[in-house]
Coordinates of C-alpha atoms in Angstrom, one line a residue:
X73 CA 173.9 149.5 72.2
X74 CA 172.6 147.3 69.8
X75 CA 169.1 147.7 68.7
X76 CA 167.3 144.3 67.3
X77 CA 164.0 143.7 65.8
X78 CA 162.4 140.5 66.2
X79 CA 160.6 139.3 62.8
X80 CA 156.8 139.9 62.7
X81 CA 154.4 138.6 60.1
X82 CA 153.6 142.1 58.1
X83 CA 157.8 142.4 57.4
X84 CA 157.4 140.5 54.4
X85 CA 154.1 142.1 53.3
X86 CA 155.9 145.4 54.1
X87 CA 158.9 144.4 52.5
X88 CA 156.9 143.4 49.1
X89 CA 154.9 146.1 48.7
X90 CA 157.8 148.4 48.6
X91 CA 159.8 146.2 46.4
X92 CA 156.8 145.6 44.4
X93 CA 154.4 148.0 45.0
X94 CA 151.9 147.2 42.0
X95 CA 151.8 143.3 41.9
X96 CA 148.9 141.8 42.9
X97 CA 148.9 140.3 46.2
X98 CA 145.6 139.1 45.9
X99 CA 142.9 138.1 43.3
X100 CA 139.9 137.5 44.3
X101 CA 136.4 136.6 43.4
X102 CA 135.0 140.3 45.5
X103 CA 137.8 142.2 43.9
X104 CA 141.6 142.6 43.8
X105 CA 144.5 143.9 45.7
X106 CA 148.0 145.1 45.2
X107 CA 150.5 144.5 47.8
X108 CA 151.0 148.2 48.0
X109 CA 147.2 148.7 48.7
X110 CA 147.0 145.5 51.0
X111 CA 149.6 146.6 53.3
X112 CA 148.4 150.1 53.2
X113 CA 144.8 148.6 54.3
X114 CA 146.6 146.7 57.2
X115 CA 148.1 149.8 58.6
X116 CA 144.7 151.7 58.6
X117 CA 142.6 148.5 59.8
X118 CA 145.5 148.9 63.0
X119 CA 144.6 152.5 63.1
X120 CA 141.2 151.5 63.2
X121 CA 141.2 149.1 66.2
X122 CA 144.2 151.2 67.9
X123 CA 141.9 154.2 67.6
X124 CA 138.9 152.6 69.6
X125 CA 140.6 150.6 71.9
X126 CA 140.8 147.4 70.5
X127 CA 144.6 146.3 70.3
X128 CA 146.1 144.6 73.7
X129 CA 144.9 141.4 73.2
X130 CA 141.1 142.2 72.0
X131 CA 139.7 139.5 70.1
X132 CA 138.0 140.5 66.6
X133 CA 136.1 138.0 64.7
X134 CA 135.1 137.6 61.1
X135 CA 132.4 135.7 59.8
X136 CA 133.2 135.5 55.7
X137 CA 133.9 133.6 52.8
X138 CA 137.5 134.4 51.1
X139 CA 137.8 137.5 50.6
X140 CA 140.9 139.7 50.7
X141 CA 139.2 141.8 53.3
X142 CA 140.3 139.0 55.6
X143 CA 143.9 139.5 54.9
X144 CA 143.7 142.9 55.8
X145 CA 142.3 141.9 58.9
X146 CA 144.4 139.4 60.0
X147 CA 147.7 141.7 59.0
X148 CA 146.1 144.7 60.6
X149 CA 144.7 143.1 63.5
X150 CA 148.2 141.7 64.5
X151 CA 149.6 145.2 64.1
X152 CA 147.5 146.1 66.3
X153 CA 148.0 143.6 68.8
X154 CA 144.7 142.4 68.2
X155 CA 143.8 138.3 67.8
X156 CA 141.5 137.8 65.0
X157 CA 138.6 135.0 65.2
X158 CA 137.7 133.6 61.6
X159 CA 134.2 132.0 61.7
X160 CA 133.0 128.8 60.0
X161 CA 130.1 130.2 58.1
X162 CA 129.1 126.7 58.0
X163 CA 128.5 126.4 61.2
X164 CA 125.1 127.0 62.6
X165 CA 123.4 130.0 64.6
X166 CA 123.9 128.4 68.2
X167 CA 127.3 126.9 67.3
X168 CA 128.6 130.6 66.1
X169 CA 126.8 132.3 69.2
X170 CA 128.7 129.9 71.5
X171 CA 132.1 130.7 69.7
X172 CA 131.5 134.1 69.6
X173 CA 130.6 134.4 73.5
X174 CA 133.5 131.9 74.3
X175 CA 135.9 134.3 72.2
X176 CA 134.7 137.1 73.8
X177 CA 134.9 139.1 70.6
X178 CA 134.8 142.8 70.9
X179 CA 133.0 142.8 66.9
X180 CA 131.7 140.4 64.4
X181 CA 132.6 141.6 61.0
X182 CA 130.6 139.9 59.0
X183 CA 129.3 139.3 55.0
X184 CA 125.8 140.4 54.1
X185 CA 124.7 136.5 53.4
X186 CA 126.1 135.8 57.2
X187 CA 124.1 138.5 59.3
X188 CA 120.9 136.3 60.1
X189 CA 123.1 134.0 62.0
X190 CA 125.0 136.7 63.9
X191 CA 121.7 137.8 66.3
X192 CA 121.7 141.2 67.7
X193 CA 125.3 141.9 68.8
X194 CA 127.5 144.4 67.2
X195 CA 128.8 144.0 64.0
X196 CA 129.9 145.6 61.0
X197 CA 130.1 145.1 57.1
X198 CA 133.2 143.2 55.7
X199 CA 132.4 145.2 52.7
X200 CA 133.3 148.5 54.2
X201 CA 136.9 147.7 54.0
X202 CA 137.0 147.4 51.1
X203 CA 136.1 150.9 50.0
X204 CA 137.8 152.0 53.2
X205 CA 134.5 153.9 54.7
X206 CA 135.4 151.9 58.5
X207 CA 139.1 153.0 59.2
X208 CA 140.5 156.9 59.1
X209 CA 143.0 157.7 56.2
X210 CA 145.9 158.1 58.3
X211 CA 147.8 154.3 58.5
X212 CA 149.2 152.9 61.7
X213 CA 153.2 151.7 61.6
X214 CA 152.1 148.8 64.3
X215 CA 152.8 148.1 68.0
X216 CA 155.8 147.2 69.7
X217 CA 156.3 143.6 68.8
X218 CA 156.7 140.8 71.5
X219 CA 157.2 137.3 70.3
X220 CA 154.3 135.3 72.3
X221 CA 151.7 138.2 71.0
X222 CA 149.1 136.3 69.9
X223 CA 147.6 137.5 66.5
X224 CA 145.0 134.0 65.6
X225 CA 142.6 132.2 67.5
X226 CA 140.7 129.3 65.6
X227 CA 138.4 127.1 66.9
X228 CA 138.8 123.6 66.5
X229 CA 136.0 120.4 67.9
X230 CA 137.2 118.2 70.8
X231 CA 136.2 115.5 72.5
X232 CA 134.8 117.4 75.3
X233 CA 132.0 118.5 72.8
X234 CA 132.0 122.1 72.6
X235 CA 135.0 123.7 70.2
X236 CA 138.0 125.0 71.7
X237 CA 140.0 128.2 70.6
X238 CA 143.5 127.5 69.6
X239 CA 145.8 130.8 70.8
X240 CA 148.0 130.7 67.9
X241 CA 151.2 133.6 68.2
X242 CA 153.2 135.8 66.1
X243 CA 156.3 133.2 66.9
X244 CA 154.0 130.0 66.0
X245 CA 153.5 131.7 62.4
X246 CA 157.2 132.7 61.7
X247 CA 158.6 129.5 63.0
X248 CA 156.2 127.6 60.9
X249 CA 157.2 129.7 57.7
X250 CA 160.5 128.6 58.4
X251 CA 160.2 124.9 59.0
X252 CA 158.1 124.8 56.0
X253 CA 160.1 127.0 53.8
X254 CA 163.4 124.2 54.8
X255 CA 161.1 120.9 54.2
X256 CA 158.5 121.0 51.9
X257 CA 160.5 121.8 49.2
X258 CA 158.6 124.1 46.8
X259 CA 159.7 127.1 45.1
X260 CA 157.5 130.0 44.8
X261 CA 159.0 132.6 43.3
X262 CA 157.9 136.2 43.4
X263 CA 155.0 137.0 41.1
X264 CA 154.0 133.0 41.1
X265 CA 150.6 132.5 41.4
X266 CA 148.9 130.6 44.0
X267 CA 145.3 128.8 43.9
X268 CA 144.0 129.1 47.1
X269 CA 140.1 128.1 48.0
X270 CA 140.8 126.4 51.5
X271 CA 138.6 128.8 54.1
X272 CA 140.4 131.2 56.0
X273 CA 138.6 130.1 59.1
X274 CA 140.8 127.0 58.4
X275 CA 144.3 127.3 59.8
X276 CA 145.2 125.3 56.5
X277 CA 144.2 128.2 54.9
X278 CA 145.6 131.4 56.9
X279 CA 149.0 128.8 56.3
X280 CA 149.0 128.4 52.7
X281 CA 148.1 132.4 52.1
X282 CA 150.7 133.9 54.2
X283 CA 153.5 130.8 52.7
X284 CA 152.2 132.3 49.3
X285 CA 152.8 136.4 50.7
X286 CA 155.9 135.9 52.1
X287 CA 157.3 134.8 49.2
X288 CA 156.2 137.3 46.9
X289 CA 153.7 135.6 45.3
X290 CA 149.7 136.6 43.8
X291 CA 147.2 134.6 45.7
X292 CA 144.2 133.7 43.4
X293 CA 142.2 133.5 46.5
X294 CA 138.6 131.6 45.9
X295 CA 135.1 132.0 48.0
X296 CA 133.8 128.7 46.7
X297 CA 136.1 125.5 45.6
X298 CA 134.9 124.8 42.1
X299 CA 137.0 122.2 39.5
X300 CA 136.1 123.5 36.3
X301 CA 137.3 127.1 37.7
X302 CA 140.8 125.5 39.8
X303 CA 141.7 123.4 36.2
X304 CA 140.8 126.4 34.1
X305 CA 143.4 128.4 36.4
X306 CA 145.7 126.0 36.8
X307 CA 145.9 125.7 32.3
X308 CA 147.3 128.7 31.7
X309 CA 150.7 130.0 30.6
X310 CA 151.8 131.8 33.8
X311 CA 153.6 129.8 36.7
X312 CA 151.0 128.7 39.2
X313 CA 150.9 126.4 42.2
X314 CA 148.1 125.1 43.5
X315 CA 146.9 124.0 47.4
X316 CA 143.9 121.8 48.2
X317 CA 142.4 119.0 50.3
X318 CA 141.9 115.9 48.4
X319 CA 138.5 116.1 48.3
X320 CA 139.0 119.0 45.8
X321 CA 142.0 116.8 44.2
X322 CA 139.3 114.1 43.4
X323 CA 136.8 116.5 41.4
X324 CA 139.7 118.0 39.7
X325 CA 140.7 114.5 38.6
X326 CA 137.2 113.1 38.0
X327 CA 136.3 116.4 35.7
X328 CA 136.6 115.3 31.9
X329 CA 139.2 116.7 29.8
X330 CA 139.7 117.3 26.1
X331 CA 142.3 115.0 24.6
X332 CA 146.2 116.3 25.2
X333 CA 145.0 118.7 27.8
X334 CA 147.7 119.7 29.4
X335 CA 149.4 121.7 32.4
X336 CA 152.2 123.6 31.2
X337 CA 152.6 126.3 33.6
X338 CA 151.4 123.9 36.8
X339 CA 154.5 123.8 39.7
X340 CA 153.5 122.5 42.2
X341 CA 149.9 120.7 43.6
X342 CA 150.1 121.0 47.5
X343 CA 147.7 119.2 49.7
X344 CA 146.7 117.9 53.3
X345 CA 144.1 117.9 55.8
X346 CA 142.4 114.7 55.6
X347 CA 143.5 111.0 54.1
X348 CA 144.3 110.6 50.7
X349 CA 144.3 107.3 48.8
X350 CA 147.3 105.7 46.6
X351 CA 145.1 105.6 43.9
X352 CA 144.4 109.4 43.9
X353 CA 147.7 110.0 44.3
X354 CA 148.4 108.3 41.3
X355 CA 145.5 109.8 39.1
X356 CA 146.6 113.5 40.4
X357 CA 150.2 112.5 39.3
X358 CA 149.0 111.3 35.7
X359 CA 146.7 114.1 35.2
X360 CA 148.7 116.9 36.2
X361 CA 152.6 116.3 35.3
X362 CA 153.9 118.5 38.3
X363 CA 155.1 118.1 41.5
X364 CA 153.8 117.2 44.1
X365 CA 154.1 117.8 48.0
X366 CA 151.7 116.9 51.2
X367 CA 151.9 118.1 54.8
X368 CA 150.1 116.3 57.9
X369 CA 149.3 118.6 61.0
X370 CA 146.7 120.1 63.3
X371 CA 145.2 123.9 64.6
X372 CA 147.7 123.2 67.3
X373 CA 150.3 123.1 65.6
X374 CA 149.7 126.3 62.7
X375 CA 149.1 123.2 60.6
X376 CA 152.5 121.4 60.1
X377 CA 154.1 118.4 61.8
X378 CA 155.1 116.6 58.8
X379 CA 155.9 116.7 55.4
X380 CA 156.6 115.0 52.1
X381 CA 158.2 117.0 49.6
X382 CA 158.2 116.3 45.4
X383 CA 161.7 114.9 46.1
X384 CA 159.8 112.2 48.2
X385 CA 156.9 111.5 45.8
X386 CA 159.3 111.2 43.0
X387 CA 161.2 108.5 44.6
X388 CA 158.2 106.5 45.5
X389 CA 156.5 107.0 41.9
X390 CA 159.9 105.5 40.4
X391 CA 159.4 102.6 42.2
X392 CA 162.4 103.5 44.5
X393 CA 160.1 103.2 47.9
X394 CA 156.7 103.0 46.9
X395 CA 155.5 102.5 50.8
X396 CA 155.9 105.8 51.7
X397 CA 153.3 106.8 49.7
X398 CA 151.2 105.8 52.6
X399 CA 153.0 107.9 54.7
X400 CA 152.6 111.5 56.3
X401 CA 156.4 112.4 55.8
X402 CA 159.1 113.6 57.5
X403 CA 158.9 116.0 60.6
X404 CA 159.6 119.4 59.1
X405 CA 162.6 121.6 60.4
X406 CA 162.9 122.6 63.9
X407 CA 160.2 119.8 64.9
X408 CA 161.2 117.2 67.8
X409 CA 158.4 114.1 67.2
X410 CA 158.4 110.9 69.1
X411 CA 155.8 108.1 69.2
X412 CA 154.8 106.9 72.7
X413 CA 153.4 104.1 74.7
X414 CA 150.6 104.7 77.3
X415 CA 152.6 105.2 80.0
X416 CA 154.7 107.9 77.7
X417 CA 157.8 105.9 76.9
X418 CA 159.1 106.3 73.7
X419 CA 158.7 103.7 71.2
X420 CA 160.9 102.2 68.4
X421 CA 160.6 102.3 65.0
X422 CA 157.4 100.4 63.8
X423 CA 156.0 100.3 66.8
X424 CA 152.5 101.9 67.5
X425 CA 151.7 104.6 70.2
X426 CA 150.8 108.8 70.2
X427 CA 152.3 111.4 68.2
X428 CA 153.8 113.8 70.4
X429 CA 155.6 116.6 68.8
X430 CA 157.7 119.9 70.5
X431 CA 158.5 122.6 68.0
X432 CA 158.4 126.3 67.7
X433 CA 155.3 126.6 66.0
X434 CA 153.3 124.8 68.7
X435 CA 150.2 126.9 69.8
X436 CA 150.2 128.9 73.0
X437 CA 147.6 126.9 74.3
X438 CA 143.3 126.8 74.5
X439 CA 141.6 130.2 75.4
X440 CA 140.4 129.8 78.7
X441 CA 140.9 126.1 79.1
X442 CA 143.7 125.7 81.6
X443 CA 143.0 122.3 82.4
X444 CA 143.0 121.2 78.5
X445 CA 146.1 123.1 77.4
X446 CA 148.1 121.3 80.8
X447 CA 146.5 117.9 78.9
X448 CA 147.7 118.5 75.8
X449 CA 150.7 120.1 76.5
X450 CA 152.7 117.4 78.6
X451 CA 156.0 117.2 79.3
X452 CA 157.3 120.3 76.6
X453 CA 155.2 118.2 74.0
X454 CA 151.9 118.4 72.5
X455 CA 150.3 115.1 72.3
X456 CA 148.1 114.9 68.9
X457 CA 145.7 112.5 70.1
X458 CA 146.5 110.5 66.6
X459 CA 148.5 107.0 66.9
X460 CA 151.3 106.2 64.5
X461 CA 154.5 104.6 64.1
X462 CA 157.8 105.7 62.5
X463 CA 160.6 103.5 60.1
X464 CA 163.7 103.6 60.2
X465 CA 164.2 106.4 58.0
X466 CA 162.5 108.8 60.0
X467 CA 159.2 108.7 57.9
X468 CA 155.8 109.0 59.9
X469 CA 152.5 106.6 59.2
X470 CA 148.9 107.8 60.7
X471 CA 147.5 105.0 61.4
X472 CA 144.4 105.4 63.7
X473 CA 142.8 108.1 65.6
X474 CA 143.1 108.0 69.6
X475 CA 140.6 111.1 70.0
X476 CA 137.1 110.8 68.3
X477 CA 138.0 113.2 66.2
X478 CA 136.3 113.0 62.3
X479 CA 138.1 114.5 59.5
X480 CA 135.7 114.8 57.0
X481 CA 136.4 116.9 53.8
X482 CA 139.1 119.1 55.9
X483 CA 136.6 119.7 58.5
X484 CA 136.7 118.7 61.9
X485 CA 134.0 117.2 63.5
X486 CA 133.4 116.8 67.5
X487 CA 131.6 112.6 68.0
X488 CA 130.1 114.0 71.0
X489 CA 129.0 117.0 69.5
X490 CA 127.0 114.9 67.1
X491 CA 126.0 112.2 69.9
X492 CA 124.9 114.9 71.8
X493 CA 122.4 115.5 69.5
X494 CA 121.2 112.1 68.7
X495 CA 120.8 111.8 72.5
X496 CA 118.5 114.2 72.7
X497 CA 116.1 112.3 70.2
X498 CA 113.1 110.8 71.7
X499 CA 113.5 107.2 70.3
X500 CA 117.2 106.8 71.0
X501 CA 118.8 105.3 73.6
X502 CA 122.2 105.6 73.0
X503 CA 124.2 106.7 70.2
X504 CA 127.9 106.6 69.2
X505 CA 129.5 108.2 66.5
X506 CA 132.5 107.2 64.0
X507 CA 134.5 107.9 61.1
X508 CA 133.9 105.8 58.2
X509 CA 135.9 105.9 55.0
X510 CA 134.1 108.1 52.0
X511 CA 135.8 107.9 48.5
X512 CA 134.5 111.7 48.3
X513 CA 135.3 113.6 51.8
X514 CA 137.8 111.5 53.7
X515 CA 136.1 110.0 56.3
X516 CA 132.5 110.3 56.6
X517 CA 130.0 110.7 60.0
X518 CA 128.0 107.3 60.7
X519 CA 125.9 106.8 63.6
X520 CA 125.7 104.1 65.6
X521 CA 121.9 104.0 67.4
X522 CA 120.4 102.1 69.8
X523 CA 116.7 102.6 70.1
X524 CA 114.6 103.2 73.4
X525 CA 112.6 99.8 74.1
X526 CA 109.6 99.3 71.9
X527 CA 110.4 102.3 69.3
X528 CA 111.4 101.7 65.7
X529 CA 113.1 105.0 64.6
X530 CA 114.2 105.3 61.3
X531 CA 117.2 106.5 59.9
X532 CA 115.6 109.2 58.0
X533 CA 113.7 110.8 61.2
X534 CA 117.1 110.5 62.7
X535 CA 118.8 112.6 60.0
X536 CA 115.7 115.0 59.8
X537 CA 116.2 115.6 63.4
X538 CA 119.7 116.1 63.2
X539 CA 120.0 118.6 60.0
X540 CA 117.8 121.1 62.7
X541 CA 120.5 121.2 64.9
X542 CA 123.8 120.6 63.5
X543 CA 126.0 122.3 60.4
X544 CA 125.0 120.4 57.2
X545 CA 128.8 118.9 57.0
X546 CA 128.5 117.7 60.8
X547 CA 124.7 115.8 59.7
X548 CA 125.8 111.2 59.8
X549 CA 125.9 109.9 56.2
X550 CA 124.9 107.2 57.4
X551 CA 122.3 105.5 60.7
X552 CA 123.3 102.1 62.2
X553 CA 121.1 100.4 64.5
X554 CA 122.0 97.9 66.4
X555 CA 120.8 96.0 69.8
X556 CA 123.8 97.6 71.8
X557 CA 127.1 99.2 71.7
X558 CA 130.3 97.1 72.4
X559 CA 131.9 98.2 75.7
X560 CA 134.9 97.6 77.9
X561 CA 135.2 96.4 81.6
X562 CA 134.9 100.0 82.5
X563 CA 131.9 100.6 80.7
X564 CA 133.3 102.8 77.7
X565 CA 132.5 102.6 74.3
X566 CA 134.5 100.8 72.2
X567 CA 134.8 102.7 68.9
X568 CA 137.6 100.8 67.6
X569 CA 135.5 97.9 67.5
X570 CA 132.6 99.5 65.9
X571 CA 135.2 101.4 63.2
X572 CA 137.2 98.2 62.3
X573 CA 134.2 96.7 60.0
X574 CA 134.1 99.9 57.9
X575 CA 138.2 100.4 57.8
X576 CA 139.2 97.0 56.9
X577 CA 141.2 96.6 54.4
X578 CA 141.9 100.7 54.1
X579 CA 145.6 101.5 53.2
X580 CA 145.4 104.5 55.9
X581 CA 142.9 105.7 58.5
X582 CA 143.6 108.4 59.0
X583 CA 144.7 111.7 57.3

């Protein structure tokens, strides 16, 4: 008989830091890791959690900045069939206690900075990993492995207000690797570096670290994004590839530079997670000299659907087809997409409906939300919830956002959370919220208010009210008030209407 092993996500960590026992794995801003030392800090974190009953499913969550602590987590964690829960330390005190209630999370392991917001509920240190007082010295060679174990839950904002958690598996992760490792069509090498600031609470950012491990290569792994720290790394001599949101790309461009500065050692500058203009495009191109490659995807799906490669943005930057600049790519490997009508026929090329998508790196489906994961997951697809159209050469435009979802910055923001709030003001009658388009973070929140007969709020009581209750990032830019909100025959909102003023003349709406 025939014994197989099905591929888990520590076999390349493993396999590294025996190959390669003394390369960094990870640099960070709290200290530095070897692959030997992360892997060996894996298999003890799974001791850890085996040893006091938290494998089989137990949900552990982590409340941190970038650290490599977290990596230890999430490898150890899955070796111990364990789901780990990364926190938005953004996120306020009530929105963290919902999550962590919701997750059901056995322990909060949390940064010093963080415990105020955590309440009276156990937790432990972050920092105790790293000098290895939490876990016994003997390591842990993992569980049996079963390819719908689910090692990742991230919570992402819906329209039904509160956040739901995203069951991501051990399958989702390796298929992803794959797809993306066929399609985006960059070349890290072992002992490559890799710029990586995007949060860890961030699916984009547990993505881009474990594309960077697998193959081999040092993560320079950042707590805080800061441009004059991302172009000093990406200047040196040693070959380095760099992954951001264009947000970040902007800064990096707008940050003066000394005449004939150059990038001589730069590969490859990877981005997503919210729109990017031509025109950035085009500065990042002048100012940087490398390649260049951009995914579009979503929590649900481990954070690929699409892809264009450098082979892509070359063509287009020669003129050859300068409209798919615009675009989001091709599906990546393995990924079935198809753009649908209302009534879920398929559509032809150019023609307007709903990403659906079927792939192997789709999630499992939301914790606890039956009737949400049957929703989303229809027919063997998952339907995104963004419209778009394809050409005829397979490439895929986002072109508008069917759920009122707002991508500011990389971060995603629930309307209803926000209008929930501005409901609960005592000069407001109604309130809707929108995306707008911010030459800064993507899309920016704007309210639309309509005040309670004989009140005259103003837009800065508004805010004030709102920065008490809501993460700083989820707070409108911007207050609107108008006489009343423009509806259909069925009574709903119409925030198409109330979006099209800002969005006009926009090359793309949506990232």
């Amino acid at each position: 008989m025939i014994m197989t092993v099905s591929f888990n996500i520590h076999h390349a960590l493993e396999f590294h830091a025996r190959a390669t026992p003394r390369r960094l794995a990870v640099e960070s801003d709290t200290g530095n890791w070897t692959f030997d030392e992360l892997w060996s800090g894996a298999r003890r974190f799974a001791a850890t959690l085996a040893g006091q009953g938290l494998g089989n499913g137990t949900r552990i969550a982590v409340l941190s900045k970038n650290r490599g602590e977290m990596l230890v987590m999430l490898f150890g964690a899955a070796l111990a069939g364990a789901v780990l829960v990364p926190l938005n330390h953004r996120l306020a005190a009530p929105e963290l206690d919902w999550i962590v209630r919701d997750s059901e999370a056995r322990v909060v392991f949390f940064e010093e900075e963080f415990r105020p917001k955590l309440g009276p509920r156990q937790a432990a240190e972050i920092e105790t990993l790293a000098h290895g007082t939490w876990w016994p010295a003997s390591p842990a060679n993992g569980k049996p492995y079963e390819a719908d174990d689910a090692y990742l839950q991230i919570y992402t904002s819906g329209t039904t207000g509160n956040p739901k958690g995203v069951v991501l598996t051990q399958a989702n992760a390796i298929a992803q690797q794959a797809a993306v490792s066929a399609s985006l069509g960059v070349r890290i090498a072992p002992g490559d570096r890799l710029y990586q600031s995007l949060p860890l609470f961030h699916v984009g950012g547990v993505f881009m670290s474990l594309f960077g491990l697998f193959n081999g290569a040092s993560l320079v792994l950042r707590r805080d994004f800061s441009p004059q720290d991302a172009i000093d790394r990406m200047s040196g001599q040693e070959p380095i590839h760099a992954v951001m949101v264009p947000t970040m790309i902007q800064a990096c461009t707008a940050l003066p530079l000394p005449d004939g500065h150059r990038f001589p050692a730069l590969r490859t500058l990877m981005f997503g997670a919210s729109p990017i203009s031509i025109d950035l495009l085009q500065r990042a191109a002048r100012r940087f000299g490398c390649d260049l490659a951009q995914v579009y995807g979503m929590t649900e799906t481990h954070s690929v659907i699409s892809a264009l490669n450098p082979e892509d943005y070359r063509l287009a930057f020669s003129g050859g087809r300068p409209a798919i600049l615009a675009a989001a790519g091709r599906p990546v490997a393995g990924t079935e997409l198809r753009i649908l009508d209302a009534d879920g026929k398929a559509l032809l090329a150019g023609e307007v409906g709903e990403i659906v998508v079927r792939s192997g790196h789709v999630m499992a489906g939301y914790w606890h939300r039956p009737q949400d994961t049957a929703d989303t997951l229809q027919g063997g697809f998952l339907h995104t919830g963004d419209a778009g159209r394809l050409d005829e050469d397979g490439y895929l435009y986002v072109v508008d956002r069917i759920k009122d979802i707002i991508v500011s910055g990389g971060e995603n923001i629930s309307s209803l959370d926000v209008e929930n709030v501005l409901a609960a003001h005592p000069m407001v009658a109604e309130a809707a919220v929108i995306g707008v388009p911010h030459p800064h973070w993507g899309e920016a929140v704007q309210a639309i208010v309509v005040a309670k007969n004989e009140t005259s709020p103003c837009a800065d009581e508004i805010l004030a009210f709102c920065r008490e209750r809501l993460a700083g990032f989820k707070v409108p830019r911007g207050v609107e008030f108008v006489a009343a909100l423009p509806r259909n025959g069925a009574g709903k909102v119409l925030k198409r209407a109330l979006r099209e003023p800002f969005w006009r003349g926009q090359e793309r709406r949506v990232g």
